[in-house]
Coordinates of C-alpha atoms in Angstrom, one line a residue:
X1492 CA -43.3 -131.6 41.2
X1493 CA -40.8 -130.8 44.0
X1494 CA -39.3 -132.7 46.9
X1495 CA -37.8 -131.4 50.2
X1496 CA -34.2 -132.5 50.9
X1497 CA -32.1 -131.9 54.0
X1498 CA -28.6 -130.6 53.6
X1499 CA -25.9 -129.6 56.1
X1500 CA -24.6 -126.1 55.8
X1501 CA -23.4 -123.4 58.1
X1502 CA -23.4 -125.7 61.2
X1503 CA -27.0 -126.7 60.8
X1504 CA -29.4 -128.7 58.7
X1505 CA -31.3 -126.8 56.0
X1506 CA -34.4 -128.0 54.2
X1507 CA -34.5 -127.3 50.5
X1508 CA -36.8 -128.2 47.6
X1509 CA -35.7 -129.8 44.4
X1510 CA -37.7 -129.8 41.2
X1511 CA -38.2 -133.2 39.7
X1512 CA -38.2 -132.8 35.8
X1513 CA -37.4 -136.5 35.3
X1514 CA -38.4 -138.9 38.1
X1515 CA -35.8 -141.5 37.2
X1516 CA -33.0 -139.1 36.8
X1517 CA -33.9 -137.1 40.0
X1518 CA -34.2 -140.3 42.1
X1519 CA -30.7 -141.3 41.0
X1520 CA -29.2 -137.8 41.4
X1521 CA -30.7 -137.1 44.8
X1522 CA -31.0 -140.5 46.3
X1523 CA -27.9 -139.9 48.5
X1524 CA -29.5 -136.7 49.7
X1525 CA -32.6 -138.6 50.7
X1526 CA -30.5 -141.0 52.7
X1527 CA -28.8 -138.1 54.5
X1528 CA -32.1 -136.6 55.2
X1529 CA -33.3 -139.8 56.8
X1530 CA -30.2 -140.1 59.0
X1531 CA -30.4 -136.4 60.0
X1532 CA -34.1 -136.7 60.9
X1533 CA -33.3 -139.7 63.1
X1534 CA -30.5 -137.8 64.9
X1535 CA -32.7 -134.8 65.4
X1536 CA -35.4 -136.9 66.9
X1537 CA -32.9 -138.6 69.2
X1538 CA -31.7 -135.2 70.4
X1539 CA -35.3 -134.3 71.2
X1540 CA -35.4 -131.6 68.6
X1541 CA -32.3 -129.8 69.7
X1542 CA -29.8 -128.3 67.3
X1543 CA -26.9 -130.7 66.9
X1544 CA -24.6 -127.7 66.7
X1545 CA -25.6 -126.4 70.1
X1546 CA -23.2 -126.8 73.1
X1547 CA -23.8 -129.6 75.6
X1548 CA -26.0 -129.0 78.6
X1549 CA -24.0 -127.3 81.4
X1550 CA -22.8 -129.4 84.3
X1551 CA -25.1 -128.9 87.4
X1552 CA -23.5 -126.7 90.0
X1553 CA -21.7 -128.5 92.9
X1554 CA -23.4 -128.5 96.3
X1555 CA -22.4 -125.7 98.6
X1556 CA -21.4 -126.3 102.1
X1557 CA -24.5 -124.4 103.3
X1558 CA -26.7 -126.7 101.3
X1559 CA -25.1 -129.8 102.9
X1560 CA -25.4 -128.3 106.4
X1561 CA -29.0 -127.5 105.9
X1562 CA -29.8 -131.0 104.6
X1563 CA -27.9 -132.7 107.5
X1564 CA -29.5 -130.4 110.1
X1565 CA -33.0 -131.0 108.8
X1566 CA -32.4 -134.7 108.8
X1567 CA -31.1 -134.8 112.4
X1568 CA -34.0 -132.7 113.6
X1569 CA -36.7 -134.5 111.7
X1570 CA -39.7 -135.7 113.6
X1571 CA -40.6 -138.4 111.0
X1572 CA -37.4 -140.3 110.3
X1573 CA -35.1 -142.7 112.3
X1574 CA -33.5 -139.8 114.2
X1575 CA -36.7 -138.9 116.0
X1576 CA -36.8 -142.0 118.3
X1577 CA -33.2 -141.5 119.6
X1578 CA -33.7 -138.0 120.9
X1579 CA -31.9 -136.4 122.7
X1580 CA -28.5 -136.7 121.0
X1581 CA -25.6 -134.8 119.6
X1582 CA -24.4 -135.2 116.1
X1583 CA -21.3 -134.0 114.1
X1584 CA -19.9 -134.2 110.6
X1585 CA -16.4 -133.1 109.6
X1586 CA -13.4 -133.7 107.5
X1587 CA -9.7 -134.3 108.3
X1588 CA -9.2 -130.7 109.4
X1589 CA -12.3 -129.7 111.5
X1590 CA -16.0 -130.2 112.3
X1591 CA -18.2 -128.9 109.4
X1592 CA -21.6 -129.2 111.0
X1593 CA -23.1 -130.2 114.3
X1594 CA -26.0 -129.9 116.6
X1595 CA -27.8 -131.0 119.8
X1596 CA -31.3 -132.4 119.2
X1597 CA -33.7 -132.4 122.1
X1598 CA -36.9 -134.1 123.1
X1599 CA -38.7 -130.7 123.1
X1600 CA -38.1 -127.1 122.7
X1601 CA -36.2 -125.0 125.2
X1602 CA -33.8 -125.8 128.0
X1603 CA -30.1 -126.6 128.0
X1604 CA -28.9 -129.3 125.6
X1605 CA -28.7 -132.8 127.0
X1606 CA -25.7 -133.8 124.9
X1607 CA -23.0 -131.6 123.4
X1608 CA -19.5 -132.2 122.0
X1609 CA -18.1 -131.9 125.5
X1610 CA -20.5 -134.4 127.2
X1611 CA -18.6 -137.3 128.8
X1612 CA -20.3 -140.7 128.3
X1613 CA -19.7 -144.4 128.2
X1614 CA -18.8 -145.2 124.6
X1615 CA -19.0 -149.0 125.1
X1616 CA -17.9 -150.9 121.9
X1617 CA -16.6 -147.7 120.3
X1618 CA -13.7 -148.5 122.6
X1619 CA -12.7 -151.2 120.1
X1620 CA -11.6 -148.8 117.4
X1621 CA -9.4 -147.0 119.9
X1622 CA -7.6 -150.1 121.0
X1623 CA -7.1 -151.3 117.4
X1624 CA -5.6 -148.0 116.5
X1625 CA -3.3 -148.2 119.5
X1626 CA -2.0 -151.6 118.5
X1627 CA -1.4 -150.6 114.9
X1628 CA 0.3 -147.4 116.0
X1629 CA 2.5 -149.3 118.5
X1630 CA 3.6 -151.8 115.8
X1631 CA 5.0 -149.0 113.7
X1632 CA 6.0 -149.3 110.1
X1633 CA 6.0 -153.1 110.3
X1634 CA 2.3 -153.1 110.8
X1635 CA 0.1 -155.4 112.8
X1636 CA 1.2 -159.1 113.0
X1637 CA -1.0 -162.0 111.7
X1638 CA -1.8 -162.7 115.4
X1639 CA -2.8 -159.1 115.9
X1640 CA -5.2 -159.2 113.0
X1641 CA -6.7 -162.5 114.1
X1642 CA -7.4 -161.2 117.6
X1643 CA -8.6 -157.8 116.5
X1644 CA -10.9 -159.2 113.9
X1645 CA -12.5 -161.4 116.5
X1646 CA -11.4 -164.9 115.3
X1647 CA -9.1 -166.0 118.1
X1648 CA -11.5 -168.4 119.9
X1649 CA -11.6 -166.3 123.1
X1650 CA -15.4 -166.0 123.1
X1651 CA -16.6 -166.3 126.7
X1652 CA -16.3 -162.7 128.0
X1653 CA -18.7 -161.5 130.6
X1654 CA -17.6 -158.3 132.5
X1655 CA -14.8 -156.6 134.4
X1656 CA -14.8 -154.9 137.8
X1657 CA -13.7 -151.3 138.1
X1658 CA -10.8 -151.9 140.4
X1659 CA -9.3 -154.8 138.5
X1660 CA -6.2 -154.9 136.3
X1661 CA -6.4 -156.1 132.7
X1662 CA -5.1 -159.5 133.8
X1663 CA -7.4 -159.6 136.8
X1664 CA -10.4 -159.0 134.5
X1665 CA -9.2 -161.7 132.1
X1666 CA -9.0 -164.2 135.1
X1667 CA -12.5 -163.4 136.2
X1668 CA -15.1 -166.1 135.5
X1669 CA -15.0 -167.4 132.0
X1670 CA -13.4 -164.2 130.6
X1671 CA -10.2 -165.9 129.6
X1672 CA -11.7 -169.2 128.4
X1673 CA -10.7 -170.4 125.0
X1674 CA -13.1 -172.3 122.7
X1675 CA -11.4 -174.2 120.0
X1676 CA -14.5 -174.7 117.9
X1677 CA -14.7 -170.9 117.5
X1678 CA -11.0 -170.4 116.5
X1679 CA -10.8 -168.9 113.0
X1680 CA -14.5 -167.9 113.0
X1681 CA -15.9 -164.4 113.6
X1682 CA -17.4 -164.2 117.1
X1683 CA -18.2 -160.8 118.4
X1684 CA -16.9 -160.9 122.0
X1685 CA -14.7 -158.8 124.3
X1686 CA -12.5 -161.8 125.2
X1687 CA -10.4 -161.4 122.0
X1688 CA -9.1 -157.9 122.9
X1689 CA -8.8 -158.7 126.6
X1690 CA -6.5 -161.7 125.9
X1691 CA -4.6 -159.7 123.3
X1692 CA -3.9 -156.9 125.7
X1693 CA -2.6 -159.4 128.2
X1694 CA -0.3 -160.9 125.6
X1695 CA 0.9 -157.4 124.6
X1696 CA 2.0 -156.8 128.2
X1697 CA -0.8 -154.6 129.4
X1698 CA -1.9 -157.1 132.1
X1699 CA -0.8 -155.2 135.2
X1700 CA -2.6 -151.9 134.2
X1701 CA -5.6 -150.5 136.1
X1702 CA -8.1 -148.0 134.6
X1703 CA -6.0 -144.8 134.8
X1704 CA -2.7 -146.5 133.7
X1705 CA -4.5 -148.2 130.9
X1706 CA -6.0 -144.9 129.6
X1707 CA -2.5 -143.3 129.8
X1708 CA -1.0 -146.2 127.8
X1709 CA -3.6 -146.0 125.1
X1710 CA -3.3 -142.3 124.8
X1711 CA 0.5 -142.6 124.5
X1712 CA -0.1 -143.9 121.0
X1713 CA -3.3 -142.1 120.1
X1714 CA -2.1 -138.7 121.4
X1715 CA -2.6 -137.0 124.7
X1716 CA -5.0 -134.6 123.1
X1717 CA -7.6 -137.5 122.8
X1718 CA -9.5 -137.5 126.1
X1719 CA -10.1 -141.1 127.3
X1720 CA -10.7 -142.9 130.6
X1721 CA -12.0 -146.3 131.6
X1722 CA -14.8 -147.3 133.8
X1723 CA -13.3 -150.8 133.9
X1724 CA -10.1 -152.2 132.4
X1725 CA -11.9 -153.7 129.4
X1726 CA -10.3 -152.9 126.1
X1727 CA -13.4 -153.8 124.0
X1728 CA -16.0 -151.8 125.9
X1729 CA -14.8 -149.9 129.0
X1730 CA -14.0 -146.5 127.5
X1731 CA -15.4 -143.1 128.5
X1732 CA -15.0 -140.1 126.2
X1733 CA -16.7 -137.2 124.5
X1734 CA -17.9 -136.6 121.0
X1735 CA -15.2 -133.9 120.6
X1736 CA -12.4 -136.2 121.7
X1737 CA -13.6 -139.1 119.6
X1738 CA -13.9 -136.7 116.6
X1739 CA -10.3 -135.7 117.2
X1740 CA -9.3 -139.4 117.0
X1741 CA -11.3 -139.8 113.7
X1742 CA -9.6 -136.8 112.2
X1743 CA -6.2 -138.4 113.0
X1744 CA -7.3 -141.5 111.1
X1745 CA -8.3 -139.3 108.1
X1746 CA -5.2 -137.2 108.0
X1747 CA -2.8 -140.1 108.4
X1748 CA -1.5 -139.2 111.9
X1749 CA -2.7 -142.7 113.0
X1750 CA -1.5 -145.6 110.9
X1751 CA -4.8 -147.4 111.1
X1752 CA -6.4 -144.7 108.9
X1753 CA -4.6 -146.2 105.8
X1754 CA -5.7 -149.7 106.8
X1755 CA -9.4 -149.2 107.3
X1756 CA -11.2 -152.3 106.0
X1757 CA -8.1 -154.4 105.9
X1758 CA -8.5 -158.1 106.2
X1759 CA -12.3 -157.7 106.7
X1760 CA -14.2 -160.9 107.3
X1761 CA -17.9 -161.6 106.9
X1762 CA -19.6 -161.0 110.2
X1763 CA -23.0 -162.4 109.4
X1764 CA -23.9 -165.9 110.6
X1765 CA -27.0 -165.7 108.3
X1766 CA -25.1 -164.7 105.2
X1767 CA -22.0 -166.8 105.8
X1768 CA -22.6 -169.4 108.5
X1769 CA -19.3 -171.1 107.7
X1770 CA -17.4 -168.0 108.6
X1771 CA -19.3 -166.3 111.4
X1772 CA -20.9 -167.5 114.7
X1773 CA -22.2 -164.5 116.6
X1774 CA -22.9 -160.9 115.8
X1775 CA -24.9 -158.0 117.3
X1776 CA -25.9 -156.8 113.8
X1777 CA -29.6 -157.6 112.9
X1778 CA -29.9 -160.6 110.7
X1779 CA -31.6 -158.4 108.1
X1780 CA -28.2 -156.9 107.3
X1781 CA -24.8 -158.2 106.3
X1782 CA -21.7 -156.4 107.6
X1783 CA -18.0 -157.2 107.6
X1784 CA -15.5 -156.8 110.4
X1785 CA -12.0 -155.4 110.1
X1786 CA -9.3 -154.5 112.6
X1787 CA -11.4 -153.3 115.5
X1788 CA -14.1 -151.7 113.4
X1789 CA -17.1 -152.6 111.2
X1790 CA -17.4 -152.2 107.4
X1791 CA -21.1 -151.5 106.5
X1792 CA -21.2 -153.6 103.4
X1793 CA -24.9 -154.6 103.3
X1794 CA -25.9 -154.6 99.6
X1795 CA -29.3 -153.1 100.4
X1796 CA -28.6 -150.3 102.9
X1797 CA -24.9 -150.3 103.4
X1798 CA -22.6 -147.6 101.9
X1799 CA -19.2 -149.1 102.8
X1800 CA -18.7 -146.8 105.8
X1801 CA -16.3 -147.8 108.6
X1802 CA -17.8 -147.6 112.1
X1803 CA -17.8 -148.8 115.7
X1804 CA -21.2 -148.4 117.3
X1805 CA -21.4 -148.8 121.0
X1806 CA -24.1 -150.6 122.9
X1807 CA -25.5 -147.4 124.5
X1808 CA -25.9 -145.5 121.3
X1809 CA -22.5 -143.8 120.6
X1810 CA -21.9 -144.2 116.8
X1811 CA -18.7 -143.0 115.2
X1812 CA -18.1 -143.5 111.5
X1813 CA -15.8 -142.6 108.6
X1814 CA -17.2 -142.6 105.0
X1815 CA -16.1 -145.1 102.4
X1816 CA -14.1 -142.4 100.6
X1817 CA -12.2 -141.6 103.8
X1818 CA -12.9 -137.9 103.4
X1819 CA -15.6 -137.4 106.1
X1820 CA -16.2 -138.5 109.7
X1821 CA -19.3 -138.4 111.9
X1822 CA -20.5 -139.0 115.4
X1823 CA -23.9 -139.6 116.9
X1824 CA -23.4 -139.3 120.6
X1825 CA -25.9 -140.3 123.3
X1826 CA -26.2 -142.7 126.2
X1827 CA -29.3 -145.0 126.5
X1828 CA -29.4 -148.0 128.8
X1829 CA -32.6 -149.3 127.4
X1830 CA -30.7 -152.1 125.7
X1831 CA -33.9 -153.9 124.6
X1832 CA -34.4 -151.1 122.0
X1833 CA -30.9 -151.7 120.6
X1834 CA -29.6 -148.2 121.0
X1835 CA -26.5 -148.9 118.9
X1836 CA -28.5 -149.9 115.9
X1837 CA -30.9 -147.1 116.3
X1838 CA -28.0 -144.6 116.3
X1839 CA -26.7 -146.3 113.2
X1840 CA -30.0 -145.8 111.4
X1841 CA -30.0 -142.1 112.2
X1842 CA -26.4 -141.6 111.5
X1843 CA -26.7 -143.1 108.0
X1844 CA -29.5 -140.7 107.2
X1845 CA -27.4 -137.7 108.3
X1846 CA -24.5 -139.0 106.2
X1847 CA -26.7 -139.5 103.1
X1848 CA -28.1 -136.0 103.6
X1849 CA -24.7 -134.4 103.7
X1850 CA -23.5 -136.2 100.6
X1851 CA -26.6 -135.6 98.5
X1852 CA -27.6 -132.2 99.9
X1853 CA -31.1 -133.4 100.3
X1854 CA -32.8 -133.9 103.7
X1855 CA -33.8 -137.5 104.5

């Protein structure tokens, strides 16, 4: 009678047969080999039949830039995802040195593009990120003060802003209607409103400035290579710029030229009245999502659909962002005055997909 026993030799398991002249003696002599065989069999099964001496599976090759570009482009041009309803628009993705991919997406085929990197448009609340960067840059190495942070994270209590007129000064706008009205009940709570930045700019000494002078002052800190003008002297929403100029600003945040780049997400507060009613009063973000707000910019922290990106979407659909790793920037640029459709959030939904496609290399 013989029994098959597994033994290790030459870097692999070998199966051998042993004659059993005396059952008792052989069981004693080869019992340890039977145990080894059982363990080896278990290991082999766990490895799905592979040779335990074989090298590990190779690491999948990293994505090429061409794969990322193809995925992002297909996503932006898709007729079946969230990018389709916001046509026409321009999109761009880049890193701290340059744009890496971009495109103009139209309603139909043919014709000149509606939006390009050079198209000037109202950026609305994307103006907030610019003003916050101006303040942090102006403060220098000392950084923003506690008062700066409170005003720029919209917890100052100045929550009754309406609008500015084109020919006004910063202070003239603040004095219009209820724009400069303080509400003590909102002090310390997040309340999305242009009054915070308007009052802050006045306290900072920008009160006498009209549109052109205001733009020149903001660019004195951001850099004169960042194109910017104002349709009204409203720091939180009066800016006019292009995708190319805003992208230049975002690259300066990424490469450290602008101090705010190292402080993205700093002192962020919950900005969802639904998720944290004791901390937030008013927000433009749908109640289905929970975002945080930092110094003049959002942090997309929703546990379901958020990825931690930093952004500042404007009411008319201009959506600039920086990824959570601070290695990429992006812009979705368009101008829609159909505010009932929430152009800002529509652009966010499209921009997210383009961002995901770039990172994964898979069209969304």
